[in-house]
Coordinates of C-alpha atoms in Angstrom, one line a residue:
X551 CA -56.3 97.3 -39.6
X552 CA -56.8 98.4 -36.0
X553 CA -56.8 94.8 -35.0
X554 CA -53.5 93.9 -37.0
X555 CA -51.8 96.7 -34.9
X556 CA -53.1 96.2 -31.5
X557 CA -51.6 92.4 -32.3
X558 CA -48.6 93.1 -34.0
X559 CA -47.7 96.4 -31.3
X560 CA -46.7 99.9 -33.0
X561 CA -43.6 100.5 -32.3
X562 CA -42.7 102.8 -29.3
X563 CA -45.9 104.7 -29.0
X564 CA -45.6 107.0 -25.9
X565 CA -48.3 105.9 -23.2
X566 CA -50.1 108.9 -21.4
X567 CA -49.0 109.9 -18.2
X568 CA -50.2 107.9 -15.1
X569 CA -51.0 104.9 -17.1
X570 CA -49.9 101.8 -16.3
X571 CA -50.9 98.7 -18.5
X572 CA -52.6 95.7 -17.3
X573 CA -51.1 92.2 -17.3
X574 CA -52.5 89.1 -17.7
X575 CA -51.5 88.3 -14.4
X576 CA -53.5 91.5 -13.0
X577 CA -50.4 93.2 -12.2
X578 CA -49.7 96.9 -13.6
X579 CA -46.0 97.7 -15.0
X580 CA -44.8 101.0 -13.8
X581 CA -43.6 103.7 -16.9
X582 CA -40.6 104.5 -15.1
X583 CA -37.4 103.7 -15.6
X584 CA -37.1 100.7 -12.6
X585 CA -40.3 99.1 -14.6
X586 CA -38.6 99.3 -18.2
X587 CA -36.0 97.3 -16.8
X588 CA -37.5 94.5 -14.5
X589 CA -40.1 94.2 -17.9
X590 CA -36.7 93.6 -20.3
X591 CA -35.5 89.9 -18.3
X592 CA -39.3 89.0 -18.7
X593 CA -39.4 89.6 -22.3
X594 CA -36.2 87.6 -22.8
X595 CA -37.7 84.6 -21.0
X596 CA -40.6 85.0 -23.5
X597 CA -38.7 84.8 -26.1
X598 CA -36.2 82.2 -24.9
X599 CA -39.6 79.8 -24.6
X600 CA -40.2 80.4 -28.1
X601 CA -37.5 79.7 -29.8
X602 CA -37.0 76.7 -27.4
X603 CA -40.9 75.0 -28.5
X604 CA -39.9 76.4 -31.9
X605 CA -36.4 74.2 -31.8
X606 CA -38.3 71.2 -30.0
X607 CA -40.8 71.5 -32.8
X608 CA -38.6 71.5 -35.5
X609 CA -35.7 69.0 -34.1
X610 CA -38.6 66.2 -33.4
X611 CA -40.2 67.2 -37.1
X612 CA -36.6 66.9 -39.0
X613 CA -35.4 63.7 -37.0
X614 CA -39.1 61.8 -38.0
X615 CA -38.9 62.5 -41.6
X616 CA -35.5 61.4 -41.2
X617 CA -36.8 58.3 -39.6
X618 CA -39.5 57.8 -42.6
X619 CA -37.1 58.3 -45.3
X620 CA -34.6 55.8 -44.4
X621 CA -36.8 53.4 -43.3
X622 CA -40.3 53.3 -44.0
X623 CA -39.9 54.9 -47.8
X624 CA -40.4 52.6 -50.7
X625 CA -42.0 50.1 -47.8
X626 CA -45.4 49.1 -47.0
X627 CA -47.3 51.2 -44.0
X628 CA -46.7 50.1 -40.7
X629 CA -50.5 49.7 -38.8
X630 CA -49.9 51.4 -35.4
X631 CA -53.8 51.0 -34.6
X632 CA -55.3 48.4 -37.2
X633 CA -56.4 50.3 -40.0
X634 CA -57.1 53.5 -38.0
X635 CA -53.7 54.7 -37.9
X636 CA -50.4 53.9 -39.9
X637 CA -47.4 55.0 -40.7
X638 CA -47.0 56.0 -44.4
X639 CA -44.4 57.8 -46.2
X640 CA -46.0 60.2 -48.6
X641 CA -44.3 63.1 -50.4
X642 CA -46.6 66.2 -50.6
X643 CA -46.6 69.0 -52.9
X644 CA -49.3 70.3 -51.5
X645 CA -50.4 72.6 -48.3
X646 CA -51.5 71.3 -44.9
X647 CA -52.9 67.6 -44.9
X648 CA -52.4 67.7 -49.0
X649 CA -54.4 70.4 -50.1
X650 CA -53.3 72.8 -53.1
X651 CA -50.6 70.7 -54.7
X652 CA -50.2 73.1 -57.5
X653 CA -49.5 75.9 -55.8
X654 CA -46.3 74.5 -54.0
X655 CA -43.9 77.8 -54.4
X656 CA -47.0 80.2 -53.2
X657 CA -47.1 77.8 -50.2
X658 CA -43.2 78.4 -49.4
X659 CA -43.4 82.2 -50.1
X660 CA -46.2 82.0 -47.3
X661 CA -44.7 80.0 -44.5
X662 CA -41.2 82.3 -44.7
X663 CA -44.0 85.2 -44.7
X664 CA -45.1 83.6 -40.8
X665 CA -41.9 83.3 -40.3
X666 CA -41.4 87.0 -40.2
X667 CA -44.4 87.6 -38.6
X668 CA -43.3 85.7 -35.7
X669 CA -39.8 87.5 -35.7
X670 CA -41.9 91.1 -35.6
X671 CA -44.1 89.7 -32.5
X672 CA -41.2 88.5 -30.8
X673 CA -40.0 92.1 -29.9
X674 CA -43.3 92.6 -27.8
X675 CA -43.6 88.8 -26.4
X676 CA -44.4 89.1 -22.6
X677 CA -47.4 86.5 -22.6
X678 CA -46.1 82.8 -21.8
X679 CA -49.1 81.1 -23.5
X680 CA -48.0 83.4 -26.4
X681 CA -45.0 82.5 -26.3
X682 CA -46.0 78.9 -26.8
X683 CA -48.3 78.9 -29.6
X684 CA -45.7 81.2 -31.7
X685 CA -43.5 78.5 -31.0
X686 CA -45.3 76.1 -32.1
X687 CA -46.2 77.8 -35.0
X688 CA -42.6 79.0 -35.7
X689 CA -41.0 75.4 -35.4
X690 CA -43.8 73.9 -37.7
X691 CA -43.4 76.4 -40.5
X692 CA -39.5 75.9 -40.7
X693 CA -40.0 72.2 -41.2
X694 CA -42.3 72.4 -43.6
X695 CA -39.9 75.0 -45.0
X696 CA -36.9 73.3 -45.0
X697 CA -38.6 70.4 -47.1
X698 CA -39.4 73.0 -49.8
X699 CA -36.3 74.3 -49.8
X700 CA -34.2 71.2 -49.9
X701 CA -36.1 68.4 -51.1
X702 CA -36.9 67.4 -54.7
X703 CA -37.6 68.0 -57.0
X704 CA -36.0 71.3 -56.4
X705 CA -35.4 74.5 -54.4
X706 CA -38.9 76.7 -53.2
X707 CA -40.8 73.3 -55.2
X708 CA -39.8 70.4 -52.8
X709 CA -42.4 68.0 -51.5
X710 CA -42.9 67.7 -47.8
X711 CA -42.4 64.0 -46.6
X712 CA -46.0 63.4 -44.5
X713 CA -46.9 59.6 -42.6
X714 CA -49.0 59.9 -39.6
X715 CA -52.3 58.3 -41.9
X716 CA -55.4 58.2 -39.7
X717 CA -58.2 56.8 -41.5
X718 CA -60.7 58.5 -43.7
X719 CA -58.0 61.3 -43.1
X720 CA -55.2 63.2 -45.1
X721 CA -51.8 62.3 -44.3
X722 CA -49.7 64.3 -42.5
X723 CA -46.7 65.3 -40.2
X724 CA -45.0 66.3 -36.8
X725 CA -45.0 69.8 -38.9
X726 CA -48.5 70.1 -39.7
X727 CA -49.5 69.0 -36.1
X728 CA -47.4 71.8 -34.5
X729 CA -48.7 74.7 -36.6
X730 CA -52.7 73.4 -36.0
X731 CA -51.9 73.1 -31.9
X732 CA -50.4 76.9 -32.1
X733 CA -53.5 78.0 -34.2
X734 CA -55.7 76.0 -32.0
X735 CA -54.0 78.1 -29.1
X736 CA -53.5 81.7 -30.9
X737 CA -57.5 81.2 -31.5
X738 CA -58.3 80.4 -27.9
X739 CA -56.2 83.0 -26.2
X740 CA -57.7 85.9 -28.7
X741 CA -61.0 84.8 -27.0
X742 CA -60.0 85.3 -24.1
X743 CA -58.9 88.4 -24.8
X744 CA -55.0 88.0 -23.5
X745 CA -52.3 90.3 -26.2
X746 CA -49.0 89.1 -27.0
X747 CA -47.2 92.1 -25.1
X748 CA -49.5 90.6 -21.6
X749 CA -52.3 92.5 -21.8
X750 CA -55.8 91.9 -21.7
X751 CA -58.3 93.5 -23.2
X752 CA -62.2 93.6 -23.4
X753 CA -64.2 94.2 -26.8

């Protein structure tokens, strides 16, 4: 619980007097009212390079399973690297890389549940590498989600169209690739001990 909240923030806790919070950049942020406001345009950059990877993410995602439906559906794989890579247009039910298929609306329910997660950490986004891997994150989860939602066989049930099919591998998409990369980085930055609001901290 104590790690959820020093992620997520607590909103508008009162910070003792004389304190001034560490950046990652090893500059302190002054309580006053002149800090408040020079920290407010840096927050909004933040948050502008979110939801700019998150549209990137989701834009490239949508147009390639665009791409795969029209013209590689219904056809035989196209072999990118002989048999170690192809293109292959699969529809999955199923989690991540095809795992789960029968639990397809539990799968939805979860990536709108990210969704809101990201929104909530948005509010105290001051990290740029942050920033990133919610992106990431963010733009994968909404194309996965917009193929539940819209695709058949029907609304919260549809099957995600994957085709990037390495060998002796699941198949998969754009989507999946985007929400690993953020994890990959959300992990990597927690080691290093660098918070969403800047911070760093030492366990």
């Amino acid at each position: 619980m104590a790690e959820a909240e020093r992620i997520i923030g607590t909103p508008d806790t009162p910070e003792p007097a004389g304190t001034e919070p560490e950046h990652s950049d090893g500059s302190t942020t002054d309580t006053g009212d002149a800090g408040t406001t020079a920290e407010r345009p840096r927050g909004r950059r933040r948050i502008a390079v979110l939801f700019g990877v998150a549209a990137f993410a989701y834009a490239l995602d949508l147009i390639s399973k665009m791409i795969v439906v029209a013209k590689l559906e219904h056809h035989p794989p196209i072999e990118i690297i002989g048999d170690w890579l192809k293109f292959e247009a699969i529809r999955n039910a199923g989690a991540a890389f095809g795992f789960g298929e029968a639990f397809t609306v539990i799968f939805t329910v979860i990536a709108a549940a990210v969704i809101v997660v990201i929104a909530r950490l948005a509010r105290k986004l001051y990290s740029l590498p942050w920033a990133i891997a919610l992106g990431l994150l963010l733009g994968g989860a909404l194309g996965n989600l917009t193929d539940r939602i819209f695709r058949s066989p029907g609304v919260f049930e549809g099957a995600v169209v994957d085709f990037i099919a390495p060998k002796h591998f699941a198949v998969f998409n754009l989507a999946d690739s985007a929400i690993v990369c953020g994890g990959i980085l959300i992990v990597l930055l927690s080691f290093r001990g660098l918070d969403p609001d800047g911070t760093v901290h030492k366990d």
